[in-house]
Amino acid sequence: KPGTVKAIKITAANLFAPSGALKDDVLVEHMNPDTPCPIGNPTNLASLVKRHSQKLWPSDPTDLDIGFDESFILDSFFRGEVTVGTSNSFIFATDDQLSKLADTRIWYVDETFKVVKEPIKLLLGFHGFLKSGKNMKQVPLVLAFKSSEGY
């Protein structure tokens, strides 16, 4: 169908862009208001874009010898790696987040196992309650990816 090849080419050029946005680009380019949707169902086109882009992504790491290409993340966001025995932790926070964490009086730690893949076992989030005027919000201030479930 028209648009499918274009969608695949756009996906390869914009590997990490959201599939919905790429689908919209293809729809706008190939849309003709006088014809009944010749390029197919927009949901199917978005699925095609996502499926194709996943084939081009780098594979997930299988061990902890990951190494970070810091050119893809904010300057000084990756704070370092902490190793205790066989457990590794990768710490992420901006200078501003650390400053706010130091100033906050109320904070908590949240852990989740559902959003991480092997070899990472746990995502810890250090959240602080920040107040502005009469409003108070909880804000994630430090993230730690851990290779084991212990502290």
Short mmCIF file of N, CA and C in Angstrom, two decimals:
data_model
loop_
_atom_site.label_atom_id
_atom_site.label_comp_id
_atom_site.label_asym_id
_atom_site.label_seq_id
_atom_site.Cartn_x
_atom_site.Cartn_y
_atom_site.Cartn_z
N LYS A 1 0.84 -1.18 0.00
CA LYS A 1 0.00 0.00 0.00
C LYS A 1 0.89 1.24 0.00
N PRO A 2 0.40 2.32 -0.60
CA PRO A 2 1.18 3.56 -0.54
C PRO A 2 1.38 3.98 0.91
N GLY A 3 2.53 4.47 1.22
CA GLY A 3 2.82 4.93 2.56
C GLY A 3 3.60 3.94 3.40
N THR A 4 3.45 2.64 3.13
CA THR A 4 4.14 1.64 3.92
C THR A 4 5.64 1.73 3.73
N VAL A 5 6.09 1.79 2.48
CA VAL A 5 7.53 1.91 2.19
C VAL A 5 8.07 3.22 2.76
N LYS A 6 7.30 4.28 2.60
CA LYS A 6 7.71 5.58 3.14
C LYS A 6 7.83 5.51 4.66
N ALA A 7 6.89 4.83 5.30
CA ALA A 7 6.93 4.70 6.76
C ALA A 7 8.20 3.97 7.21
N ILE A 8 8.57 2.93 6.49
CA ILE A 8 9.78 2.17 6.84
C ILE A 8 11.02 3.02 6.65
N LYS A 9 11.07 3.80 5.58
CA LYS A 9 12.23 4.67 5.34
C LYS A 9 12.33 5.76 6.41
N ILE A 10 11.20 6.36 6.77
CA ILE A 10 11.21 7.40 7.81
C ILE A 10 11.63 6.79 9.15
N THR A 11 11.17 5.58 9.43
CA THR A 11 11.53 4.92 10.68
C THR A 11 13.03 4.70 10.78
N ALA A 12 13.64 4.24 9.70
CA ALA A 12 15.09 3.99 9.71
C ALA A 12 15.87 5.28 9.93
N ALA A 13 15.36 6.39 9.43
CA ALA A 13 16.05 7.67 9.58
C ALA A 13 15.82 8.30 10.96
N ASN A 14 14.72 7.93 11.61
CA ASN A 14 14.37 8.50 12.92
C ASN A 14 14.14 7.37 13.91
N LEU A 15 15.18 6.64 14.20
CA LEU A 15 15.07 5.37 14.91
C LEU A 15 14.37 5.45 16.26
N PHE A 16 14.61 6.49 17.04
CA PHE A 16 14.06 6.54 18.39
C PHE A 16 12.89 7.52 18.52
N ALA A 17 12.36 7.98 17.41
CA ALA A 17 11.19 8.87 17.45
C ALA A 17 9.94 8.03 17.76
N PRO A 18 8.93 8.62 18.39
CA PRO A 18 7.70 7.88 18.69
C PRO A 18 7.01 7.42 17.41
N SER A 19 6.54 6.17 17.40
CA SER A 19 5.92 5.62 16.20
C SER A 19 4.67 6.39 15.80
N GLY A 20 3.93 6.91 16.76
CA GLY A 20 2.72 7.68 16.44
C GLY A 20 3.04 8.93 15.65
N ALA A 21 4.13 9.61 16.00
CA ALA A 21 4.52 10.83 15.28
C ALA A 21 4.97 10.49 13.87
N LEU A 22 5.70 9.40 13.70
CA LEU A 22 6.15 9.00 12.36
C LEU A 22 4.96 8.61 11.50
N LYS A 23 4.00 7.92 12.11
CA LYS A 23 2.80 7.53 11.38
C LYS A 23 2.06 8.76 10.89
N ASP A 24 1.96 9.78 11.73
CA ASP A 24 1.27 11.01 11.35
C ASP A 24 1.96 11.69 10.18
N ASP A 25 3.30 11.68 10.16
CA ASP A 25 4.05 12.27 9.04
C ASP A 25 3.69 11.58 7.73
N VAL A 26 3.61 10.25 7.76
CA VAL A 26 3.29 9.49 6.55
C VAL A 26 1.85 9.77 6.13
N LEU A 27 0.93 9.81 7.08
CA LEU A 27 -0.47 10.07 6.75
C LEU A 27 -0.64 11.43 6.09
N VAL A 28 0.00 12.44 6.64
CA VAL A 28 -0.13 13.79 6.08
C VAL A 28 0.43 13.84 4.67
N GLU A 29 1.55 13.18 4.45
CA GLU A 29 2.18 13.22 3.13
C GLU A 29 1.35 12.51 2.06
N HIS A 30 0.70 11.41 2.44
CA HIS A 30 -0.02 10.60 1.44
C HIS A 30 -1.53 10.79 1.47
N MET A 31 -2.02 11.66 2.31
CA MET A 31 -3.47 11.82 2.44
C MET A 31 -4.05 12.62 1.26
N ASN A 32 -5.14 12.11 0.74
CA ASN A 32 -5.90 12.80 -0.29
C ASN A 32 -7.35 12.83 0.19
N PRO A 33 -7.88 14.00 0.48
CA PRO A 33 -9.23 14.06 1.04
C PRO A 33 -10.31 13.55 0.09
N ASP A 34 -10.01 13.40 -1.20
CA ASP A 34 -11.01 12.96 -2.17
C ASP A 34 -11.11 11.45 -2.29
N THR A 35 -10.19 10.71 -1.68
CA THR A 35 -10.22 9.25 -1.79
C THR A 35 -10.41 8.64 -0.40
N PRO A 36 -11.05 7.47 -0.35
CA PRO A 36 -11.22 6.81 0.95
C PRO A 36 -9.93 6.13 1.40
N CYS A 37 -9.31 6.63 2.40
CA CYS A 37 -8.09 6.14 3.06
C CYS A 37 -7.34 5.06 2.29
N PRO A 38 -6.59 5.44 1.24
CA PRO A 38 -5.88 4.45 0.43
C PRO A 38 -4.67 3.84 1.12
N ILE A 39 -4.23 4.41 2.21
CA ILE A 39 -3.01 3.88 2.83
C ILE A 39 -3.31 2.98 4.02
N GLY A 40 -4.54 2.67 4.26
CA GLY A 40 -4.88 1.71 5.30
C GLY A 40 -5.17 2.35 6.64
N ASN A 41 -5.40 1.49 7.58
CA ASN A 41 -5.75 1.89 8.93
C ASN A 41 -4.56 2.57 9.62
N PRO A 42 -4.74 3.77 10.17
CA PRO A 42 -3.64 4.46 10.85
C PRO A 42 -3.04 3.66 12.01
N THR A 43 -3.87 2.89 12.72
CA THR A 43 -3.36 2.07 13.82
C THR A 43 -2.42 1.00 13.30
N ASN A 44 -2.78 0.39 12.17
CA ASN A 44 -1.92 -0.63 11.57
C ASN A 44 -0.61 -0.02 11.09
N LEU A 45 -0.67 1.19 10.56
CA LEU A 45 0.54 1.86 10.10
C LEU A 45 1.46 2.17 11.28
N ALA A 46 0.90 2.60 12.41
CA ALA A 46 1.71 2.87 13.61
C ALA A 46 2.35 1.58 14.11
N SER A 47 1.61 0.47 14.07
CA SER A 47 2.17 -0.82 14.49
C SER A 47 3.30 -1.25 13.58
N LEU A 48 3.14 -1.03 12.28
CA LEU A 48 4.19 -1.36 11.31
C LEU A 48 5.46 -0.55 11.60
N VAL A 49 5.29 0.74 11.87
CA VAL A 49 6.44 1.60 12.16
C VAL A 49 7.14 1.12 13.42
N LYS A 50 6.37 0.81 14.46
CA LYS A 50 6.97 0.37 15.72
C LYS A 50 7.69 -0.96 15.55
N ARG A 51 7.07 -1.90 14.86
CA ARG A 51 7.67 -3.22 14.63
C ARG A 51 8.98 -3.09 13.86
N HIS A 52 8.98 -2.24 12.84
CA HIS A 52 10.19 -2.07 12.03
C HIS A 52 11.30 -1.38 12.83
N SER A 53 10.95 -0.37 13.62
CA SER A 53 11.98 0.35 14.38
C SER A 53 12.60 -0.55 15.44
N GLN A 54 11.82 -1.46 16.03
CA GLN A 54 12.37 -2.36 17.05
C GLN A 54 13.41 -3.30 16.46
N LYS A 55 13.28 -3.65 15.20
CA LYS A 55 14.28 -4.51 14.55
C LYS A 55 15.63 -3.80 14.42
N LEU A 56 15.60 -2.46 14.35
CA LEU A 56 16.82 -1.69 14.15
C LEU A 56 17.47 -1.25 15.47
N TRP A 57 16.77 -1.38 16.59
CA TRP A 57 17.31 -0.97 17.88
C TRP A 57 18.47 -1.87 18.28
N PRO A 58 19.41 -1.36 19.07
CA PRO A 58 20.46 -2.24 19.59
C PRO A 58 19.85 -3.26 20.54
N SER A 59 20.47 -4.43 20.64
CA SER A 59 19.93 -5.47 21.51
C SER A 59 20.12 -5.08 22.98
N ASP A 60 19.26 -5.61 23.83
CA ASP A 60 19.36 -5.34 25.26
C ASP A 60 20.63 -5.99 25.81
N PRO A 61 21.26 -5.36 26.81
CA PRO A 61 22.47 -5.94 27.39
C PRO A 61 22.17 -7.26 28.09
N THR A 62 23.14 -8.16 28.08
CA THR A 62 22.98 -9.45 28.73
C THR A 62 23.82 -9.56 30.00
N ASP A 63 24.75 -8.62 30.19
CA ASP A 63 25.55 -8.60 31.42
C ASP A 63 25.76 -7.16 31.85
N LEU A 64 26.47 -6.96 32.92
CA LEU A 64 26.64 -5.62 33.47
C LEU A 64 27.83 -4.86 32.91
N ASP A 65 28.52 -5.43 31.94
CA ASP A 65 29.60 -4.71 31.26
C ASP A 65 28.98 -3.85 30.17
N ILE A 66 28.12 -2.93 30.58
CA ILE A 66 27.31 -2.15 29.65
C ILE A 66 28.11 -1.01 29.05
N GLY A 67 28.62 -0.15 29.88
CA GLY A 67 29.30 1.04 29.40
C GLY A 67 28.27 2.00 28.81
N PHE A 68 28.29 3.23 29.25
CA PHE A 68 27.32 4.21 28.79
C PHE A 68 27.95 5.14 27.78
N ASP A 69 27.23 5.40 26.71
CA ASP A 69 27.63 6.43 25.77
C ASP A 69 26.95 7.70 26.27
N GLU A 70 27.70 8.51 27.01
CA GLU A 70 27.12 9.67 27.67
C GLU A 70 26.72 10.77 26.70
N SER A 71 27.01 10.61 25.41
CA SER A 71 26.59 11.62 24.44
C SER A 71 25.07 11.58 24.24
N PHE A 72 24.42 10.49 24.69
CA PHE A 72 22.98 10.36 24.53
C PHE A 72 22.20 10.81 25.75
N ILE A 73 22.88 11.18 26.82
CA ILE A 73 22.18 11.62 28.02
C ILE A 73 22.67 13.00 28.43
N LEU A 74 21.88 13.68 29.23
CA LEU A 74 22.18 15.02 29.69
C LEU A 74 23.54 15.06 30.39
N ASP A 75 24.29 16.13 30.18
CA ASP A 75 25.59 16.29 30.83
C ASP A 75 25.44 16.11 32.34
N SER A 76 26.29 15.34 32.91
CA SER A 76 26.37 15.06 34.35
C SER A 76 25.12 14.39 34.92
N PHE A 77 24.26 13.82 34.08
CA PHE A 77 23.08 13.11 34.60
C PHE A 77 23.50 11.75 35.16
N PHE A 78 24.40 11.04 34.46
CA PHE A 78 24.92 9.77 34.97
C PHE A 78 25.96 10.09 36.03
N ARG A 79 25.68 9.75 37.27
CA ARG A 79 26.55 10.10 38.40
C ARG A 79 27.63 9.07 38.65
N GLY A 80 27.41 7.85 38.23
CA GLY A 80 28.45 6.85 38.42
C GLY A 80 27.88 5.48 38.74
N GLU A 81 28.80 4.56 38.91
CA GLU A 81 28.46 3.17 39.20
C GLU A 81 29.02 2.83 40.58
N VAL A 82 28.19 2.22 41.41
CA VAL A 82 28.62 1.78 42.74
C VAL A 82 28.58 0.26 42.74
N THR A 83 29.70 -0.36 43.14
CA THR A 83 29.78 -1.82 43.19
C THR A 83 30.01 -2.26 44.63
N VAL A 84 29.15 -3.14 45.11
CA VAL A 84 29.30 -3.74 46.43
C VAL A 84 29.21 -5.25 46.24
N GLY A 85 30.34 -5.94 46.40
CA GLY A 85 30.37 -7.37 46.14
C GLY A 85 30.09 -7.62 44.66
N THR A 86 29.03 -8.36 44.39
CA THR A 86 28.65 -8.63 43.00
C THR A 86 27.48 -7.77 42.55
N SER A 87 27.05 -6.86 43.40
CA SER A 87 25.91 -6.00 43.08
C SER A 87 26.38 -4.65 42.53
N ASN A 88 25.79 -4.24 41.42
CA ASN A 88 26.12 -2.95 40.81
C ASN A 88 24.90 -2.04 40.86
N SER A 89 25.15 -0.75 41.03
CA SER A 89 24.10 0.26 40.98
C SER A 89 24.56 1.39 40.07
N PHE A 90 23.68 1.83 39.18
CA PHE A 90 23.96 2.95 38.29
C PHE A 90 23.09 4.11 38.75
N ILE A 91 23.71 5.22 39.11
CA ILE A 91 23.02 6.35 39.73
C ILE A 91 22.85 7.48 38.71
N PHE A 92 21.63 8.04 38.64
CA PHE A 92 21.31 9.12 37.72
C PHE A 92 20.62 10.26 38.46
N ALA A 93 21.12 11.49 38.27
CA ALA A 93 20.49 12.68 38.84
C ALA A 93 21.19 13.92 38.28
N THR A 94 20.45 14.99 38.12
CA THR A 94 21.07 16.26 37.71
C THR A 94 21.54 17.01 38.96
N ASP A 95 22.37 18.04 38.75
CA ASP A 95 22.81 18.87 39.87
C ASP A 95 21.62 19.50 40.58
N ASP A 96 20.65 19.96 39.80
CA ASP A 96 19.46 20.59 40.36
C ASP A 96 18.66 19.60 41.21
N GLN A 97 18.53 18.36 40.73
CA GLN A 97 17.80 17.35 41.49
C GLN A 97 18.50 17.05 42.82
N LEU A 98 19.83 16.93 42.79
CA LEU A 98 20.57 16.66 44.02
C LEU A 98 20.45 17.81 45.01
N SER A 99 20.47 19.03 44.50
CA SER A 99 20.31 20.20 45.35
C SER A 99 18.94 20.20 46.02
N LYS A 100 17.91 19.87 45.26
CA LYS A 100 16.55 19.82 45.81
C LYS A 100 16.41 18.70 46.83
N LEU A 101 17.05 17.56 46.56
CA LEU A 101 17.00 16.45 47.51
C LEU A 101 17.67 16.84 48.82
N ALA A 102 18.78 17.57 48.74
CA ALA A 102 19.49 18.01 49.95
C ALA A 102 18.64 19.00 50.75
N ASP A 103 17.82 19.78 50.08
CA ASP A 103 17.01 20.80 50.75
C ASP A 103 15.66 20.30 51.25
N THR A 104 15.18 19.18 50.70
CA THR A 104 13.84 18.72 51.07
C THR A 104 13.85 18.07 52.45
N ARG A 105 12.77 18.27 53.18
CA ARG A 105 12.65 17.68 54.52
C ARG A 105 11.93 16.34 54.48
N ILE A 106 11.08 16.13 53.49
CA ILE A 106 10.30 14.89 53.40
C ILE A 106 10.63 14.22 52.07
N TRP A 107 11.10 12.99 52.14
CA TRP A 107 11.39 12.24 50.92
C TRP A 107 11.15 10.76 51.20
N TYR A 108 11.04 9.97 50.13
CA TYR A 108 10.85 8.53 50.27
C TYR A 108 11.50 7.80 49.12
N VAL A 109 11.67 6.49 49.30
CA VAL A 109 12.27 5.64 48.28
C VAL A 109 11.19 4.73 47.74
N ASP A 110 11.12 4.64 46.42
CA ASP A 110 10.15 3.78 45.73
C ASP A 110 10.94 2.78 44.91
N GLU A 111 10.53 1.52 44.93
CA GLU A 111 11.22 0.52 44.13
C GLU A 111 10.23 -0.18 43.21
N THR A 112 10.70 -0.53 42.04
CA THR A 112 9.85 -1.26 41.10
C THR A 112 10.70 -2.28 40.35
N PHE A 113 10.07 -3.40 40.04
CA PHE A 113 10.74 -4.47 39.32
C PHE A 113 10.17 -4.62 37.91
N LYS A 114 9.06 -3.94 37.63
CA LYS A 114 8.31 -4.20 36.41
C LYS A 114 8.83 -3.49 35.17
N VAL A 115 9.57 -2.40 35.32
CA VAL A 115 9.96 -1.62 34.15
C VAL A 115 11.40 -1.86 33.71
N VAL A 116 12.09 -2.79 34.35
CA VAL A 116 13.49 -3.05 34.00
C VAL A 116 13.64 -4.47 33.47
N LYS A 117 14.64 -4.65 32.62
CA LYS A 117 14.92 -5.97 32.04
C LYS A 117 16.26 -6.47 32.55
N GLU A 118 16.47 -7.78 32.45
CA GLU A 118 17.76 -8.37 32.82
C GLU A 118 18.87 -7.67 32.06
N PRO A 119 20.01 -7.44 32.62
CA PRO A 119 20.52 -7.89 33.90
C PRO A 119 20.15 -6.97 35.05
N ILE A 120 19.44 -5.88 34.78
CA ILE A 120 19.00 -4.98 35.86
C ILE A 120 17.79 -5.62 36.53
N LYS A 121 17.77 -5.63 37.85
CA LYS A 121 16.69 -6.27 38.59
C LYS A 121 15.72 -5.27 39.23
N LEU A 122 16.19 -4.05 39.49
CA LEU A 122 15.41 -3.15 40.32
C LEU A 122 15.68 -1.70 39.93
N LEU A 123 14.63 -0.90 39.94
CA LEU A 123 14.75 0.55 39.76
C LEU A 123 14.32 1.21 41.06
N LEU A 124 15.26 1.93 41.67
CA LEU A 124 14.96 2.70 42.88
C LEU A 124 14.76 4.15 42.50
N GLY A 125 13.73 4.75 43.01
CA GLY A 125 13.50 6.18 42.80
C GLY A 125 13.47 6.88 44.14
N PHE A 126 14.27 7.91 44.28
CA PHE A 126 14.28 8.73 45.49
C PHE A 126 13.45 9.97 45.17
N HIS A 127 12.31 10.10 45.83
CA HIS A 127 11.36 11.17 45.55
C HIS A 127 11.32 12.14 46.72
N GLY A 128 11.19 13.41 46.39
CA GLY A 128 11.05 14.42 47.43
C GLY A 128 9.74 15.16 47.26
N PHE A 129 9.24 15.71 48.34
CA PHE A 129 8.05 16.54 48.30
C PHE A 129 8.50 17.99 48.24
N LEU A 130 8.21 18.65 47.13
CA LEU A 130 8.63 20.03 46.93
C LEU A 130 7.41 20.94 47.01
N LYS A 131 7.59 22.07 47.69
CA LYS A 131 6.49 23.00 47.90
C LYS A 131 6.75 24.28 47.14
N SER A 132 5.69 24.77 46.49
CA SER A 132 5.74 26.05 45.80
C SER A 132 4.44 26.78 46.12
N GLY A 133 4.53 27.83 46.91
CA GLY A 133 3.31 28.52 47.34
C GLY A 133 2.48 27.61 48.22
N LYS A 134 1.23 27.38 47.83
CA LYS A 134 0.35 26.51 48.60
C LYS A 134 0.35 25.08 48.07
N ASN A 135 1.06 24.84 46.98
CA ASN A 135 1.06 23.52 46.35
C ASN A 135 2.28 22.71 46.77
N MET A 136 2.06 21.39 46.93
CA MET A 136 3.16 20.48 47.22
C MET A 136 3.04 19.30 46.26
N LYS A 137 4.16 18.93 45.64
CA LYS A 137 4.17 17.81 44.70
C LYS A 137 5.31 16.87 45.04
N GLN A 138 5.11 15.59 44.72
CA GLN A 138 6.21 14.65 44.83
C GLN A 138 6.94 14.63 43.50
N VAL A 139 8.26 14.63 43.56
CA VAL A 139 9.07 14.74 42.36
C VAL A 139 10.20 13.72 42.44
N PRO A 140 10.44 12.93 41.37
CA PRO A 140 11.60 12.02 41.40
C PRO A 140 12.88 12.84 41.33
N LEU A 141 13.80 12.57 42.24
CA LEU A 141 15.02 13.37 42.32
C LEU A 141 16.29 12.57 42.00
N VAL A 142 16.30 11.28 42.31
CA VAL A 142 17.44 10.42 41.99
C VAL A 142 16.89 9.08 41.53
N LEU A 143 17.51 8.50 40.49
CA LEU A 143 17.15 7.17 40.02
C LEU A 143 18.37 6.27 40.15
N ALA A 144 18.15 5.03 40.57
CA ALA A 144 19.24 4.06 40.67
C ALA A 144 18.78 2.74 40.06
N PHE A 145 19.50 2.27 39.06
CA PHE A 145 19.26 0.96 38.47
C PHE A 145 20.18 -0.02 39.18
N LYS A 146 19.61 -1.10 39.73
CA LYS A 146 20.39 -2.05 40.53
C LYS A 146 20.38 -3.43 39.90
N SER A 147 21.51 -4.14 40.06
CA SER A 147 21.63 -5.49 39.51
C SER A 147 21.16 -6.56 40.49
N SER A 148 20.83 -6.17 41.71
CA SER A 148 20.29 -7.12 42.68
C SER A 148 19.22 -6.41 43.51
N GLU A 149 18.44 -7.20 44.24
CA GLU A 149 17.32 -6.63 44.97
C GLU A 149 17.69 -6.10 46.34
N GLY A 150 18.88 -6.39 46.82
CA GLY A 150 19.29 -5.91 48.14
C GLY A 150 19.76 -4.47 48.09
N TYR A 151 19.80 -3.83 49.23
CA TYR A 151 20.28 -2.46 49.30
C TYR A 151 21.77 -2.48 49.44
#
